[in-house]
Coordinates of C-alpha atoms in Angstrom, one line a residue:
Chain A
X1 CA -22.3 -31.5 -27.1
X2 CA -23.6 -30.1 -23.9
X3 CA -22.5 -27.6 -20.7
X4 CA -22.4 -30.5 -18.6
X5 CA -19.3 -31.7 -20.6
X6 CA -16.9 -28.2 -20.6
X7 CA -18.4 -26.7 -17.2
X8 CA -16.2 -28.2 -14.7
X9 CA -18.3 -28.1 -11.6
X10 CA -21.8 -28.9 -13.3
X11 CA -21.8 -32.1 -11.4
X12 CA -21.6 -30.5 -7.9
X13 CA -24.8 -28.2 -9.0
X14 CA -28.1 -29.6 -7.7
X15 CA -30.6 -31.2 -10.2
X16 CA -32.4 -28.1 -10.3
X17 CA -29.7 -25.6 -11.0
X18 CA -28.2 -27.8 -13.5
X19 CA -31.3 -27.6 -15.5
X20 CA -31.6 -23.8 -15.2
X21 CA -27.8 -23.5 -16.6
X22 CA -29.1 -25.8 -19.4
X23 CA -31.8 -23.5 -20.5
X24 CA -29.9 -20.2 -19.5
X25 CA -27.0 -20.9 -21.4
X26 CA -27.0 -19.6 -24.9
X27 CA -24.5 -21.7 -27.6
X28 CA -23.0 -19.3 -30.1
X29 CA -20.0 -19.9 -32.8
X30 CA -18.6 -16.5 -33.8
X31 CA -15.5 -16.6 -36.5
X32 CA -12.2 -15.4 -36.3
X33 CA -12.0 -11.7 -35.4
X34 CA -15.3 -11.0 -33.5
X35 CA -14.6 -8.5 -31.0
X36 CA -16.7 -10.8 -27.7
X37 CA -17.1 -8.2 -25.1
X38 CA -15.4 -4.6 -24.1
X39 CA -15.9 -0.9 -24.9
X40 CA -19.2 -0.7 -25.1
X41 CA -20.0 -0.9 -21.4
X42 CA -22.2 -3.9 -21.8
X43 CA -22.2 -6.5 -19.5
X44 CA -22.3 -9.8 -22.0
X45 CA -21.9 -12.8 -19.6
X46 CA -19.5 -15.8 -18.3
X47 CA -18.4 -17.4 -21.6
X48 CA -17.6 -21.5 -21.7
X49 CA -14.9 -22.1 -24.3
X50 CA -15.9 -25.8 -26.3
X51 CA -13.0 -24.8 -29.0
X52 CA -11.4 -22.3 -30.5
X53 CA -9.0 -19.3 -28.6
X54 CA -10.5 -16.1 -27.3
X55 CA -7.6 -13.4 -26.5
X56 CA -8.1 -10.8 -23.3
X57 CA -6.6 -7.7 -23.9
X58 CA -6.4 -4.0 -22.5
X59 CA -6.4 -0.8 -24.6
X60 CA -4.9 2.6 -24.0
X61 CA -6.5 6.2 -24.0
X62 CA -4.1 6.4 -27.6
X63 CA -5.5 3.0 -29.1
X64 CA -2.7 1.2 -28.0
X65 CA -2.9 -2.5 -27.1
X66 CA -1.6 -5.3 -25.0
X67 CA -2.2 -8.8 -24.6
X68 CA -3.3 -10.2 -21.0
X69 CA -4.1 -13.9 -21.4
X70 CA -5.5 -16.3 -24.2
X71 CA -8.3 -18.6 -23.2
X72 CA -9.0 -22.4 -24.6
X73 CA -11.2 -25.2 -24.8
X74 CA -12.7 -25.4 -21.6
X75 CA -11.8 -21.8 -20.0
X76 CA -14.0 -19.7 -18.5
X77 CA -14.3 -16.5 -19.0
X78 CA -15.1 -14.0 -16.4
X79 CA -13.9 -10.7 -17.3
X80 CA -16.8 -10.5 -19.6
X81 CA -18.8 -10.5 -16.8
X82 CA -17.5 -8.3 -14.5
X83 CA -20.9 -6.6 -13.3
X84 CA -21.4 -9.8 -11.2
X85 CA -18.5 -8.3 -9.0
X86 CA -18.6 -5.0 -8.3
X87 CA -15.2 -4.5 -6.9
X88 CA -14.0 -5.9 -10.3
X89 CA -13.5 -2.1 -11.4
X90 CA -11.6 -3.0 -14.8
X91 CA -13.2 -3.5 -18.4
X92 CA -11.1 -5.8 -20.5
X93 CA -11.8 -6.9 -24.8
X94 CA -12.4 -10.3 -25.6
X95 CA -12.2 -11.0 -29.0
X96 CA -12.0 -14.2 -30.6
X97 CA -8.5 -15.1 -32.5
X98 CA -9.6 -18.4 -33.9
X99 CA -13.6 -20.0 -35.2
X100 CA -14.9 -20.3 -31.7
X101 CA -17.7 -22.1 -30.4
X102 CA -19.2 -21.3 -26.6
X103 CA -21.8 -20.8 -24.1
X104 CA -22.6 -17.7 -22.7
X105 CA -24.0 -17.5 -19.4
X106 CA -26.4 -14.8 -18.7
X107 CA -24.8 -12.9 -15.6
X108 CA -27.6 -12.2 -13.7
X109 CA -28.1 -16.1 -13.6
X110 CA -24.4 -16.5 -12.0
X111 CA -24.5 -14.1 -10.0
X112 CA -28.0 -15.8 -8.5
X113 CA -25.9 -19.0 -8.6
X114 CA -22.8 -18.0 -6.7
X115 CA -24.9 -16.1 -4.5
X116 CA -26.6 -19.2 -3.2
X117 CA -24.1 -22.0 -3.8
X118 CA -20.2 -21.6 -1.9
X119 CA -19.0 -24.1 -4.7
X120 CA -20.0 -22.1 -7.3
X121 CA -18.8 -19.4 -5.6
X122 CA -15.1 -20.7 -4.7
X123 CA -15.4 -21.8 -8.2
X124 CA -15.3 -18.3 -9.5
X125 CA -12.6 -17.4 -7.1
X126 CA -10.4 -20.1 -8.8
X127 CA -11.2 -18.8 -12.3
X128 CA -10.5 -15.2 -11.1
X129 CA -7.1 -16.5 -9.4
X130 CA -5.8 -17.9 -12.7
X131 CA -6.2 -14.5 -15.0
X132 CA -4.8 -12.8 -11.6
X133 CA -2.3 -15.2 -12.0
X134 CA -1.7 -14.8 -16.0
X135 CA -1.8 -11.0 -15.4
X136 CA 1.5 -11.4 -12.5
X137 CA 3.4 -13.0 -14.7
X138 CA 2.6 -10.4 -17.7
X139 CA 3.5 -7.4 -15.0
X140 CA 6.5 -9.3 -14.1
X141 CA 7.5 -9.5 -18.0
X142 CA 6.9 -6.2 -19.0
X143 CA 8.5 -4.5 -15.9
X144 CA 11.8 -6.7 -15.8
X145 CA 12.6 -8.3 -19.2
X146 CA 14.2 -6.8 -22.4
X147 CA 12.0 -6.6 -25.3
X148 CA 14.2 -9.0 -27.3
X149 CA 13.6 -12.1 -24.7
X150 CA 9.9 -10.8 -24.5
X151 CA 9.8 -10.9 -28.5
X152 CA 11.7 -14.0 -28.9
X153 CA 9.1 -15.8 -26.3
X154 CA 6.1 -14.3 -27.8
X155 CA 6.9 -16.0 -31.5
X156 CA 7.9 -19.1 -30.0
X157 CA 4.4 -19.5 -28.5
X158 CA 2.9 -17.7 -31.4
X159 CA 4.6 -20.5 -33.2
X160 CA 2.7 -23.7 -31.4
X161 CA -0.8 -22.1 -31.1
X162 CA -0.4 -21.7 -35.0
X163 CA 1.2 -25.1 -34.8
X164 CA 3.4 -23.9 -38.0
X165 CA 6.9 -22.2 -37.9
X166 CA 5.8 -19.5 -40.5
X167 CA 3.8 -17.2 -39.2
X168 CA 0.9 -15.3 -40.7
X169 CA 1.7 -12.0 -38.8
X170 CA 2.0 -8.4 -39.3
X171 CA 4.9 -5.7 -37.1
X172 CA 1.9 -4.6 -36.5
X173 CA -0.2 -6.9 -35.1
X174 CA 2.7 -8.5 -33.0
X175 CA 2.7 -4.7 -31.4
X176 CA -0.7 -5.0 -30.3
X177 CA -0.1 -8.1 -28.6
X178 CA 2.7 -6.6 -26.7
X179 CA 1.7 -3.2 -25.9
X180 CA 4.6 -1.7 -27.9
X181 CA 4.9 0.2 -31.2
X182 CA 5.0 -1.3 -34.9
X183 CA 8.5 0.7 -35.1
X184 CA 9.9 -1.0 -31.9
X185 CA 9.2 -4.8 -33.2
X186 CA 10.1 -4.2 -37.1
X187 CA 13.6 -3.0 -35.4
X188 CA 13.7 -5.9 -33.4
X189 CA 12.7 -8.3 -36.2
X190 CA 15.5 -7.0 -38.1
X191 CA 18.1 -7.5 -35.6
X192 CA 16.8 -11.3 -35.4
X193 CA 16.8 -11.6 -38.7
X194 CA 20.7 -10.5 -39.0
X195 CA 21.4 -13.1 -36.6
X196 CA 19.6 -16.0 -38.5
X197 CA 16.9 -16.1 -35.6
X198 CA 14.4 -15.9 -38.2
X199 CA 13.8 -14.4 -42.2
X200 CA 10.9 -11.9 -43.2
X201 CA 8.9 -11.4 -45.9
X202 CA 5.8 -9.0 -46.1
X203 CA 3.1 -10.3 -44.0
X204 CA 5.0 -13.2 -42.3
X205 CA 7.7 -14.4 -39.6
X206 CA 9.3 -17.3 -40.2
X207 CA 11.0 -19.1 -37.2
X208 CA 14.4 -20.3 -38.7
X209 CA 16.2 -21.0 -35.3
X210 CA 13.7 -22.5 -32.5
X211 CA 16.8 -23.4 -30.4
X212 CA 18.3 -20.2 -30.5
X213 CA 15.1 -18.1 -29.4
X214 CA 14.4 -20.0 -27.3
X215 CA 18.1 -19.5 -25.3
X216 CA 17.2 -15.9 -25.7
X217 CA 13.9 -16.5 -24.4
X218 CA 14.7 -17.9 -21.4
X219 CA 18.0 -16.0 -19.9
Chain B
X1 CA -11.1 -3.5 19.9
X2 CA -12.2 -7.0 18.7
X3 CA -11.9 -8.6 15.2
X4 CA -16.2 -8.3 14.6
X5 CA -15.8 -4.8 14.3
X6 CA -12.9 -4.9 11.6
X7 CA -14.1 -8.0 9.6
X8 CA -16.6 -6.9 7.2
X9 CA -18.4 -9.8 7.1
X10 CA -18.8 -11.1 10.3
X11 CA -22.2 -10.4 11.3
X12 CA -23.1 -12.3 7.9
X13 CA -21.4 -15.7 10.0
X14 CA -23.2 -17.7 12.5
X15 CA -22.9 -17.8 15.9
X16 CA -21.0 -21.0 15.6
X17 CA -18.0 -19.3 13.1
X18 CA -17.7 -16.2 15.1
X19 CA -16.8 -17.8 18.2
X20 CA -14.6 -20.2 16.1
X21 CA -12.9 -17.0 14.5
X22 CA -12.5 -15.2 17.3
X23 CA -10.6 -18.0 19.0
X24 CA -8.2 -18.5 15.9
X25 CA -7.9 -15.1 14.9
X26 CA -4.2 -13.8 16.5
X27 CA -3.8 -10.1 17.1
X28 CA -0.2 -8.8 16.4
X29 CA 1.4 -5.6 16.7
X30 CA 4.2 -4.9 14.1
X31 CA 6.8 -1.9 14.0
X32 CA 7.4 -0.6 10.8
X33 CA 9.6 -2.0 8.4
X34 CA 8.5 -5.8 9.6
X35 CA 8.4 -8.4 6.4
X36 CA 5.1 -9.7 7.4
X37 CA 4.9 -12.3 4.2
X38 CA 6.4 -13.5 1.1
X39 CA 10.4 -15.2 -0.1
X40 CA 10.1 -18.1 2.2
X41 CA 7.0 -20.3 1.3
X42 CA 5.1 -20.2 4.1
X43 CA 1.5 -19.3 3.8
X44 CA 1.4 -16.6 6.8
X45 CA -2.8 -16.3 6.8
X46 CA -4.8 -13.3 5.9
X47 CA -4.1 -10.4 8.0
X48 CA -7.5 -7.8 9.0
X49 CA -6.1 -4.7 9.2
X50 CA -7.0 -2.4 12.6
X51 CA -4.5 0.6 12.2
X52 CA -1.2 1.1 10.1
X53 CA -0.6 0.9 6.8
X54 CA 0.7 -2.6 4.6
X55 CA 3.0 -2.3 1.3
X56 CA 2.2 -5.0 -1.3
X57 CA 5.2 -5.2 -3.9
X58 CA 6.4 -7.7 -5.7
X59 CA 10.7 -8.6 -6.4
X60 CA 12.1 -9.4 -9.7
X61 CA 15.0 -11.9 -10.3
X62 CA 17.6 -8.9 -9.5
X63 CA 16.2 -7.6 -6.6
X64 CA 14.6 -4.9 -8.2
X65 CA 11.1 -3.9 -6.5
X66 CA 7.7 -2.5 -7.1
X67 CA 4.8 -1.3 -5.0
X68 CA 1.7 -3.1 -6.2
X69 CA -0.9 -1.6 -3.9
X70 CA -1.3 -0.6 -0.4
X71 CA -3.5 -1.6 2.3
X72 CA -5.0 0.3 5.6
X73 CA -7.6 0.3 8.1
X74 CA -10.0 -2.6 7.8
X75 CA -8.5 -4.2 5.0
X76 CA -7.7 -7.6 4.3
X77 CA -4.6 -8.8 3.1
X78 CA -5.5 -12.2 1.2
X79 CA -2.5 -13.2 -1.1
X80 CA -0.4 -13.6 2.3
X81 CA -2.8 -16.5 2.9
X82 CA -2.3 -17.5 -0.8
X83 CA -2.4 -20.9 -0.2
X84 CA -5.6 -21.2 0.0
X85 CA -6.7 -21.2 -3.6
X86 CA -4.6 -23.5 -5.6
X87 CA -5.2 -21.3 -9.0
X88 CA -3.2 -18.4 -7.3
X89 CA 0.1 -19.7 -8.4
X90 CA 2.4 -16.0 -7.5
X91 CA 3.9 -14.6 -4.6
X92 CA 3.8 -11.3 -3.6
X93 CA 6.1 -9.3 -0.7
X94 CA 3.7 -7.8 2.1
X95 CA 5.5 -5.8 4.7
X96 CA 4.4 -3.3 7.2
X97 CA 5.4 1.1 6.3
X98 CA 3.9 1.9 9.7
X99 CA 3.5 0.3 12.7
X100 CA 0.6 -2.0 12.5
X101 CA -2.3 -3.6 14.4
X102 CA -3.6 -6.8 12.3
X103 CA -5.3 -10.1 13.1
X104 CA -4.0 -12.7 11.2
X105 CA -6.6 -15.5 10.5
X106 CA -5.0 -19.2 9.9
X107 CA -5.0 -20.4 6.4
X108 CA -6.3 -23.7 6.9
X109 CA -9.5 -21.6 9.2
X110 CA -10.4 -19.5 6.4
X111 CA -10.6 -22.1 4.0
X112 CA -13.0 -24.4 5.8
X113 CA -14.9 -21.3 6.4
X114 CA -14.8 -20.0 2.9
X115 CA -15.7 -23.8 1.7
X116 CA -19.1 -24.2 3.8
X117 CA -20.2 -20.4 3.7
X118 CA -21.3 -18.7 0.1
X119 CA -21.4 -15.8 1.8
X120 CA -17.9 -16.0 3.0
X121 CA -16.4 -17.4 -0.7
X122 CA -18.2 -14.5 -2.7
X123 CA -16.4 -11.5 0.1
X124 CA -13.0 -13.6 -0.8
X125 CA -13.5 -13.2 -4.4
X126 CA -14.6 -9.3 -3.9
X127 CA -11.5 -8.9 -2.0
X128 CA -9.8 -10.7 -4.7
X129 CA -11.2 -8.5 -7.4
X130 CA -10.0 -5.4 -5.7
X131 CA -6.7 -6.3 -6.0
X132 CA -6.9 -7.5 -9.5
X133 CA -8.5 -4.1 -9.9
X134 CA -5.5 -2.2 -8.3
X135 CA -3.0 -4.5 -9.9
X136 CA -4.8 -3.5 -13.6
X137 CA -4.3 0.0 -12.8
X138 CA -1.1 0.0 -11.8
X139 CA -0.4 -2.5 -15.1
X140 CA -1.6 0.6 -17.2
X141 CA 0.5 2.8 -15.8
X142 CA 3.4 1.1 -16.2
X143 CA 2.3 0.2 -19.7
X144 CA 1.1 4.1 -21.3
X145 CA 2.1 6.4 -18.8
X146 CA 5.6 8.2 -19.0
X147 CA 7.7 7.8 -15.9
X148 CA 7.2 11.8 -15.6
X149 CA 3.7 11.4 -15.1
X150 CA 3.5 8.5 -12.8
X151 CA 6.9 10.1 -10.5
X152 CA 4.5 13.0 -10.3
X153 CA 1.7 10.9 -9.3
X154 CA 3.7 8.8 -7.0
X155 CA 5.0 12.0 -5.3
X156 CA 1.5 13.5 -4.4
X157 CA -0.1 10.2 -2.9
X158 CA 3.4 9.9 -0.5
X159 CA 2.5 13.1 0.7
X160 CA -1.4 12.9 1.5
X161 CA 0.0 9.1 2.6
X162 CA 2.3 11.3 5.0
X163 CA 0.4 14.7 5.6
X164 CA 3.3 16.6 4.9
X165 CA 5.3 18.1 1.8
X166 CA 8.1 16.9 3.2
X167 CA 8.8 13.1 2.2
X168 CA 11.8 12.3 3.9
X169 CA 12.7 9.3 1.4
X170 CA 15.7 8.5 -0.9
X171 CA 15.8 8.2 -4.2
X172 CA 16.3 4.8 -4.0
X173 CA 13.4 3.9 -2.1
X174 CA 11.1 5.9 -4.9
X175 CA 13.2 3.3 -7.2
X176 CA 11.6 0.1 -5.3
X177 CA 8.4 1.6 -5.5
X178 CA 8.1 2.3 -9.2
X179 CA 10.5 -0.5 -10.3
X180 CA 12.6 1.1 -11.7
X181 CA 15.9 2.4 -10.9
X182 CA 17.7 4.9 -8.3
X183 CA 19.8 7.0 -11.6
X184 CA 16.4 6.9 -13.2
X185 CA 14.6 8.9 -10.0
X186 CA 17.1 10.8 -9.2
X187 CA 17.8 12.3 -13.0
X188 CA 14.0 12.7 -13.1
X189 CA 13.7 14.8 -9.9
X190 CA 16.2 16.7 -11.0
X191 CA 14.5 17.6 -13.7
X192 CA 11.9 18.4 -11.6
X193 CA 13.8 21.0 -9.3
X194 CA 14.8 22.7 -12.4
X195 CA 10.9 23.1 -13.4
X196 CA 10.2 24.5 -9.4
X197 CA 8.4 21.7 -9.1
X198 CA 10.6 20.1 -5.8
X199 CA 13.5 20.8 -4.1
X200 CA 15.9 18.6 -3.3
X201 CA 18.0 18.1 0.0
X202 CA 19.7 14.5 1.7
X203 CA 17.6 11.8 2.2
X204 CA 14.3 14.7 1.2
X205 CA 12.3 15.7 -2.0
X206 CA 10.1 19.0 -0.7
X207 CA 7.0 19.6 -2.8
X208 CA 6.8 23.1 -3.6
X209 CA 4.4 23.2 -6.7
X210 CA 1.8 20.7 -5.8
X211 CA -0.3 22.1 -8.6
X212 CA 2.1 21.8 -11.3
X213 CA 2.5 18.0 -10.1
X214 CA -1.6 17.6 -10.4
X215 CA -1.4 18.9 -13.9
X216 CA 1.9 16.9 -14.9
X217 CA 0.2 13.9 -13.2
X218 CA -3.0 14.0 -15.0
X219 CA -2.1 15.2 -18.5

């Protein structure tokens, strides 16, 4: 298992920067739970995704979190690099959610990349399009739909990344994916549970009605 | 007045590209209040900025409105030319809140420009970044901040925006530019008068405690 497979564009490098990317890029598997990039200021590099699921997210000045995007086999992730951009004045967490394997990119090398090559460059653009893309769609969630449609989509999709309808999943872990408090989902839970959405127990959801959050998911 | 001096980039093109953007390149002039992009599909171009001031918002499924960032003087408006990166899959409302002076620079132009010139690719993506940088903010706002705070906040930048301490706007404008709605504003600004923060007259909030905003604002 190379780059050249899970970089999309390695084939439009030139000989020579291909080989540089294969001895700059650094292969690392980090388990569930390794907290990537963020925080600390750090600028840690583009990561290549060969498996596993990283999650983005933003934190408050209280500790408070919020999901942004997930990233799979294959993604690119920028955001941990965002010294190669200076107008990129944001920090965000990666963290990994799954066993992941990947290839970090040293940024000063991409930034030397994209500075010479406008493929590379338009390349980055794409990959900085999508999360700005991902990131729309969370702003047009959170601003305009209820917390119960939000909630109802959020196990749903919960439910095929874990590819099991019972899922391993605390109030308050939920909350930190949706930028809300432990209190707000519990109540929530409980109103889906009185409507035979879905039935509790400590530590785990489990989806009893697929059709029915969906509906709610969707109107 | 010519596009060289407002394009930030354009000394970086050759001799060739300038002549070709200054030939494509289209000045307008727009009154304020003009819908200069978004609703109908069309991928208008990106729009160089000489004098005015653009409003960037974005339009939930109700109609309901918020103000994702502004733009001025020798900026570039790129998601009105959105169709030229294929990963940018949202649409966004650009419209004019004074009159304007803008070039707008063809879609189809840019691309080819931004294809063959590195230089030209990486300024997109810095461009790019600010926005995501502007949209992040403004995503952290709506996520931690009480609507106290950011009314506050949204109520001093109007008036340096303005020059005066006079903003003669309703509440429901305020409403489309925090997304949220007019009952909310207006029971908020009451609140307000009674703290001697504004005062309230028809179709006018008066800032009379610009300190006590600055201190509500950044608490």
């Amino acid at each position: 298992m190379t780059i050249s497979q899970y970089f999309p564009i390695y084939d439009q490098l030139d000989k020579a920067d291909q080989e540089r990317l294969d001895y700059a890029a650094v292969k690392r598997r980090v388990p569930k739970g390794t907290l990537l990039h963020g925080g600390d200021g750090v600028c840690t590099g583009l990561l290549v995704i060969a498996s596993g699921q990283l999650r983005a997210h933003m934190i408050s000045e209280e500790g408070r979190e919020i999901t942004l995007y997930r990233l799979f086999e294959r993604d690119i992730c920028l955001f941990s690099a965002s010294c190669i951009m200076s107008s990129l004045q944001f920090d965000v967490f990666i963290s990994a959610e799954k066993d992941t394997e990947l290839w970090i990119i040293p940024p000063d090398f991409y930034k030397g990349l994209m500075e010479r090559s406008a493929v590379v460059a338009n390349y980055t653009s794409q990959i900085m399009a999508s999360r700005f893309t991902d990131v729309m769609w969370l702003m047009d969630q959170v601003m305009w739909k209820s917390f119960d449609k939000r909630l109802a989509g959020f196990l749903l999709e919960e439910s095929v990344l874990e590819e099991t309808d019972t899922l391993k999943i605390t109030h308050e872990k939920i909350a930190s994916h949706m930028g809300t408090a432990r209190e707000v989902v519990t109540r929530m839970l409980k109103y889906f549970q009185t409507e035979g959405l879905v039935r509790l127990s400590r530590g785990a959801v489990e989806i009893l009605d697929r059709k029915g959050l969906s509906v709610l998911a969707d109107t």
